[in-house]
mmCIF file with all atom_site columns, C-alpha atoms in Angstrom:
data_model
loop_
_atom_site.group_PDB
_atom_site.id
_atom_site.type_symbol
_atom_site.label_atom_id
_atom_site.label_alt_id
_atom_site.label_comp_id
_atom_site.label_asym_id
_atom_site.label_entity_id
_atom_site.label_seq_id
_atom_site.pdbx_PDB_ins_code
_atom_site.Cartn_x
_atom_site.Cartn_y
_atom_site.Cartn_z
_atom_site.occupancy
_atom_site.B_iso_or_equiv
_atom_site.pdbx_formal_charge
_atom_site.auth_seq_id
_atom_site.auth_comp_id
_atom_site.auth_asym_id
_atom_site.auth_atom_id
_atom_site.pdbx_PDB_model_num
ATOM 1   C CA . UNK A 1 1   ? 99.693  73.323  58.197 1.00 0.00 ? 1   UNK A CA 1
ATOM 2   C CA . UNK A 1 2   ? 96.927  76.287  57.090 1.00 0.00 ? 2   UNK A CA 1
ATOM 3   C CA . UNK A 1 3   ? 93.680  75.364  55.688 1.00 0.00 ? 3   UNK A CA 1
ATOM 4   C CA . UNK A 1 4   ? 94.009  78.993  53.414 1.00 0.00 ? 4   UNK A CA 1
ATOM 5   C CA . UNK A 1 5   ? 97.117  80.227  51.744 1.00 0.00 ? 5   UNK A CA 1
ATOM 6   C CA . UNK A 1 6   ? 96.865  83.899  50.307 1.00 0.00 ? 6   UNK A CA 1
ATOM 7   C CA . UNK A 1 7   ? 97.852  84.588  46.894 1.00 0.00 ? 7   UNK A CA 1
ATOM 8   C CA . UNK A 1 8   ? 100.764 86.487  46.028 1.00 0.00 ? 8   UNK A CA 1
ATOM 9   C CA . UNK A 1 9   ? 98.603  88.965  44.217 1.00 0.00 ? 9   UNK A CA 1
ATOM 10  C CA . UNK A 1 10  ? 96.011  89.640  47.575 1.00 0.00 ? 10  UNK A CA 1
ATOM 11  C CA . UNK A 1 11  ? 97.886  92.851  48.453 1.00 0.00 ? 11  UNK A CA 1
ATOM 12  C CA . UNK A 1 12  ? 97.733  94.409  44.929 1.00 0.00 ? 12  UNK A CA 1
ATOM 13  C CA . UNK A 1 13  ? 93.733  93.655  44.840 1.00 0.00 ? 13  UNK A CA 1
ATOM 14  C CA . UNK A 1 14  ? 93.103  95.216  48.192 1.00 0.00 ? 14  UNK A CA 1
ATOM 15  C CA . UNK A 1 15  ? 95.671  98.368  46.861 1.00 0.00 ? 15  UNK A CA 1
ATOM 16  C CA . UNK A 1 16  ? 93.311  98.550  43.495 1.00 0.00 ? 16  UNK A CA 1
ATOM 17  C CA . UNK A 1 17  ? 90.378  98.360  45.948 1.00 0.00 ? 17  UNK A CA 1
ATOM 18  C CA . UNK A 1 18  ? 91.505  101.104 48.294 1.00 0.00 ? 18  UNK A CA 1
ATOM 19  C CA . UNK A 1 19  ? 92.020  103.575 45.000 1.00 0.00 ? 19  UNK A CA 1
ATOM 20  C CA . UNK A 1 20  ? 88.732  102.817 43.416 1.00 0.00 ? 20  UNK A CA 1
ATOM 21  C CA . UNK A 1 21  ? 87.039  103.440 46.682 1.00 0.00 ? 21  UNK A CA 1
ATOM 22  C CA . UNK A 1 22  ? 89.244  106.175 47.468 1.00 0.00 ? 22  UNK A CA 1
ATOM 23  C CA . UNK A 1 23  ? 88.663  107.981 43.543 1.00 0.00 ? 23  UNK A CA 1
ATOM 24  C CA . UNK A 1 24  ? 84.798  107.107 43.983 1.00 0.00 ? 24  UNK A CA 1
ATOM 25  C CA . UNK A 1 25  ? 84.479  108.921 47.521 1.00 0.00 ? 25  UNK A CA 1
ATOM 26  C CA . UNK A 1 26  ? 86.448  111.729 46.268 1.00 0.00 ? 26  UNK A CA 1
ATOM 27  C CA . UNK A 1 27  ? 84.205  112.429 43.557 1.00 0.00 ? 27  UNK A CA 1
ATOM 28  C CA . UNK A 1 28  ? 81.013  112.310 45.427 1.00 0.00 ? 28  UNK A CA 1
ATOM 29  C CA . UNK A 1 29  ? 82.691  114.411 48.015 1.00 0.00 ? 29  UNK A CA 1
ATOM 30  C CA . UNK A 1 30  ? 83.640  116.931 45.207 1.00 0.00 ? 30  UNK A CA 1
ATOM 31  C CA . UNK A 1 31  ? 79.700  116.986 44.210 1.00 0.00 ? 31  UNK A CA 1
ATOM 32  C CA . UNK A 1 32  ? 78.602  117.249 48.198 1.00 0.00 ? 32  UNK A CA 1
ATOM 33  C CA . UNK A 1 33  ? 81.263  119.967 48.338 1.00 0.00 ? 33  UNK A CA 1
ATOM 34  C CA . UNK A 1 34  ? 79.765  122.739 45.557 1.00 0.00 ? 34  UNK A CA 1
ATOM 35  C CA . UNK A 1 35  ? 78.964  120.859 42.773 1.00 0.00 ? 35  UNK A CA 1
ATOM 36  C CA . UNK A 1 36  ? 76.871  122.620 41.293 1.00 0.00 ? 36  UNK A CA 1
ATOM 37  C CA . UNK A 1 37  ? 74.744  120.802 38.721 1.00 0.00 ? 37  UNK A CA 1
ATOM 38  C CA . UNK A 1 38  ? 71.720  122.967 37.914 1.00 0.00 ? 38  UNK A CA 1
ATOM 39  C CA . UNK A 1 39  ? 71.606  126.318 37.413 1.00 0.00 ? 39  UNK A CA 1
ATOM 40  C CA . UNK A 1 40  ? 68.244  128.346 36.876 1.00 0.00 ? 40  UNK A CA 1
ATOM 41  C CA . UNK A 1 41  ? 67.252  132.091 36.253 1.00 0.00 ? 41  UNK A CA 1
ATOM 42  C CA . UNK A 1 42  ? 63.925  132.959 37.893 1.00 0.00 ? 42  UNK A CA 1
ATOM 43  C CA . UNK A 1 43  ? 61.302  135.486 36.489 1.00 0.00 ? 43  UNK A CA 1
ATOM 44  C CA . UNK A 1 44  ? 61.459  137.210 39.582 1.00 0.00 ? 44  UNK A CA 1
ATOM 45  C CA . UNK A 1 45  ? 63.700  136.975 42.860 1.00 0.00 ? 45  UNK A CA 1
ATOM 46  C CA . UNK A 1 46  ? 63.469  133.723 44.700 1.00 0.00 ? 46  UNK A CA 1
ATOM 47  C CA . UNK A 1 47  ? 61.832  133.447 47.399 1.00 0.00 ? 47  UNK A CA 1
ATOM 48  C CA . UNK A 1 48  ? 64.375  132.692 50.106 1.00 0.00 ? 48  UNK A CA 1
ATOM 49  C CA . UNK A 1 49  ? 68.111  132.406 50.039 1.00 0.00 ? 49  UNK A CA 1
ATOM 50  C CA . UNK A 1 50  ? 68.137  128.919 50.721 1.00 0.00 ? 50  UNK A CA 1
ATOM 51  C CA . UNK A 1 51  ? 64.971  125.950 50.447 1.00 0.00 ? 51  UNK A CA 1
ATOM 52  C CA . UNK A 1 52  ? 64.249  122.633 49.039 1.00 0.00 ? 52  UNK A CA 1
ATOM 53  C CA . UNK A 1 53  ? 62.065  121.599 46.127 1.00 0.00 ? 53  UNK A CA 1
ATOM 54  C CA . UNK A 1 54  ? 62.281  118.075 44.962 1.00 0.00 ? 54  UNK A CA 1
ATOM 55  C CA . UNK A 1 55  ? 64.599  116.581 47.880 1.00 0.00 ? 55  UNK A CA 1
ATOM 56  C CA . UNK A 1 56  ? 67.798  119.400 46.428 1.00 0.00 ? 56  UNK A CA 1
ATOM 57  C CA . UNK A 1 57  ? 68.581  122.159 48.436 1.00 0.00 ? 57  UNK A CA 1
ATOM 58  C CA . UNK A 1 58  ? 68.366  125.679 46.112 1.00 0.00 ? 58  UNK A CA 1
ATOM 59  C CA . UNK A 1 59  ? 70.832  128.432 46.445 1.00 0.00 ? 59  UNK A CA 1
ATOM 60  C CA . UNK A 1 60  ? 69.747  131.681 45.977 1.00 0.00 ? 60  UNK A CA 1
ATOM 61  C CA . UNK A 1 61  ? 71.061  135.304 45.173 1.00 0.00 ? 61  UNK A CA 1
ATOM 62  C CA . UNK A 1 62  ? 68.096  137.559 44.031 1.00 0.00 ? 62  UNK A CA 1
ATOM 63  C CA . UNK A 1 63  ? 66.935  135.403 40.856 1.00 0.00 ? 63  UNK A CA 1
ATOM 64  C CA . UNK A 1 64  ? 69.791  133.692 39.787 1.00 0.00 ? 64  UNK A CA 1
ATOM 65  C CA . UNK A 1 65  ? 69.821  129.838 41.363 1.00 0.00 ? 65  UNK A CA 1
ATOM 66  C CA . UNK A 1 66  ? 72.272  127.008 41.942 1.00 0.00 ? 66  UNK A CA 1
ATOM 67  C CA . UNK A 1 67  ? 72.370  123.319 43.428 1.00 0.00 ? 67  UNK A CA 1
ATOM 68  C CA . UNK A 1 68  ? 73.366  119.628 43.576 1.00 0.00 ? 68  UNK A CA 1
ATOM 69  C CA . UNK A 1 69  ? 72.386  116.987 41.442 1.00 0.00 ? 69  UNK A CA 1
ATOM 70  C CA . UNK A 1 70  ? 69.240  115.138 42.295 1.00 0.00 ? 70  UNK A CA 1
ATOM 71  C CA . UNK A 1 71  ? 67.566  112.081 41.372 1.00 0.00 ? 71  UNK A CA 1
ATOM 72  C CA . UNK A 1 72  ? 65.228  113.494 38.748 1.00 0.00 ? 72  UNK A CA 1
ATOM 73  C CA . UNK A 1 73  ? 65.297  114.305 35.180 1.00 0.00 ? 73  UNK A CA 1
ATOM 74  C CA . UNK A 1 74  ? 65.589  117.939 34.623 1.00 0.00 ? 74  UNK A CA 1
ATOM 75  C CA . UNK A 1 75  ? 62.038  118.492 33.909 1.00 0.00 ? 75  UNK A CA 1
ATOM 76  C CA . UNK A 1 76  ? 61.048  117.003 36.608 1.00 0.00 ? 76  UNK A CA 1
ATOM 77  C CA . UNK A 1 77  ? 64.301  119.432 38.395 1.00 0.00 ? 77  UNK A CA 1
ATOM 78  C CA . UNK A 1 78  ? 63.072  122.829 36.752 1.00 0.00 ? 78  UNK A CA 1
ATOM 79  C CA . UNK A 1 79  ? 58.958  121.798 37.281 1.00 0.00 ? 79  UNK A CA 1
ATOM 80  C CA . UNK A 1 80  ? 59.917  121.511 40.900 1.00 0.00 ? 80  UNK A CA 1
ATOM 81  C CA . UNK A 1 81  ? 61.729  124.687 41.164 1.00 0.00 ? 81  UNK A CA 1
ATOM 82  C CA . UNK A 1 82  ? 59.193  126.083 39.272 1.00 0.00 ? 82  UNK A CA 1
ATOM 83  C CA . UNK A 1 83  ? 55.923  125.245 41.774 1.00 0.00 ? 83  UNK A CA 1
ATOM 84  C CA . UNK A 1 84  ? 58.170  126.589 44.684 1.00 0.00 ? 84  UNK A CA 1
ATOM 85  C CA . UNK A 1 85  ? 60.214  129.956 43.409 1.00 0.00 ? 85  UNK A CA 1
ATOM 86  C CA . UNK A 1 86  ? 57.989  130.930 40.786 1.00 0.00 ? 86  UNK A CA 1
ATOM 87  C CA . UNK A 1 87  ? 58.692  131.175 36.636 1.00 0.00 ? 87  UNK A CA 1
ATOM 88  C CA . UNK A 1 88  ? 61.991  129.816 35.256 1.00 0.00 ? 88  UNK A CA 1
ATOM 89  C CA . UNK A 1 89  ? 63.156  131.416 32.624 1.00 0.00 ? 89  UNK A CA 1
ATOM 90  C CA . UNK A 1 90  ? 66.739  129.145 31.956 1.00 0.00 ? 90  UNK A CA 1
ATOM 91  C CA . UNK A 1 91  ? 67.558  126.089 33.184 1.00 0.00 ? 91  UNK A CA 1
ATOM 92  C CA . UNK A 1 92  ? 70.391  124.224 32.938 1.00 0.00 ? 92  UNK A CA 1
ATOM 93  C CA . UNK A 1 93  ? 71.354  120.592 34.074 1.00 0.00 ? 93  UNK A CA 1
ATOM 94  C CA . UNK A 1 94  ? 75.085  119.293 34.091 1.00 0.00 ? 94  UNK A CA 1
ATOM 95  C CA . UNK A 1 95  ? 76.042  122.472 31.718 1.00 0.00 ? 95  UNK A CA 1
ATOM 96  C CA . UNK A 1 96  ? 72.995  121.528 28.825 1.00 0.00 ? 96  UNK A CA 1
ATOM 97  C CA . UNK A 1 97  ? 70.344  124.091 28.830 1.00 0.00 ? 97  UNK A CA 1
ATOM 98  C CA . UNK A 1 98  ? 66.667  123.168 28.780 1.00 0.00 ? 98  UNK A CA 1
ATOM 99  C CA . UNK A 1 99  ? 65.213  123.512 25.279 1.00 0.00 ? 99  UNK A CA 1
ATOM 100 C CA . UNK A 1 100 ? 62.268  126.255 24.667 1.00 0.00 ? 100 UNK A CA 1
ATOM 101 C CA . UNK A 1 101 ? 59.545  123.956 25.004 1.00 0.00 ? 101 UNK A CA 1
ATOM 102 C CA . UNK A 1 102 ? 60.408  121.448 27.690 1.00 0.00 ? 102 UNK A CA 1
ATOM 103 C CA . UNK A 1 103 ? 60.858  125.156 29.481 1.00 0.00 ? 103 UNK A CA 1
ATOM 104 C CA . UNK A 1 104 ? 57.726  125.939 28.779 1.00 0.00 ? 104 UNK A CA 1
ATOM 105 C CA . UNK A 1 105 ? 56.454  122.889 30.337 1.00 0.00 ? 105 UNK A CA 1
ATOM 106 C CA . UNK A 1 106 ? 58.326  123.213 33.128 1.00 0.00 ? 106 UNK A CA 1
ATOM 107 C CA . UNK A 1 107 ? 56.364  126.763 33.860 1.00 0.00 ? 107 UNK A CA 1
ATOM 108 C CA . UNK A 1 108 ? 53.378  125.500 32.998 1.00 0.00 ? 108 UNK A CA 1
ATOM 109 C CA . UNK A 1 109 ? 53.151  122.446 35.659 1.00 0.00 ? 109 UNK A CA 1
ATOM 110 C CA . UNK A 1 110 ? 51.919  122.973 38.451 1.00 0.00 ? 110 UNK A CA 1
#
């Protein structure tokens, strides 16, 4: 006689659990894949093609710069940028532009 009987139900939790994991590795695959999150104009051309400030790898063509999402608020982000490429002058995080004077204090850390 077993100790454990399964519920009728066990396969339709471990199907539920397979598309939630499934939908939630998609998605951060779709972000690791070209996600781009911020986008920043620089005063002047960046200094490489490619670098890191602030633990997200930049993408560069002339001044015009893309990358992931990080861990930071976009401050933080665009103060970061800022200290390694030289003077933003947009910024945008997840499509919402950084107001006037937060980019001003984004230029202006150092």
């Amino acid at each position: 006689m077993p100790i454990f009987t399964f519920s009728p139900h066990a396969h339709s939790f471990a199907l539920a659990g397979a598309l939630v994991g499934g939908l939630a590795f998609a998605s951060s695959a779709a972000t690791a894949a070209g996600g781009t999150y911020y986008r920043a104009e620089l005063a002047s051309p960046a200094p490489g093609a490619r670098f890191v400030a602030r633990d997200v790898v930049w993408a560069c063509t002339d001044a015009s710069c893309i990358a992931g999402q990080g861990t930071s608020r976009p401050l933080i982000m665009c103060s970061a940028l800022a200290r390694k490429a030289g003077p933003v002058t947009s910024f945008t995080a997840g499509g919402k532009p950084l107001e006037a004077d937060d980019l001003a204090r984004c230029n202006a850390a150092k």
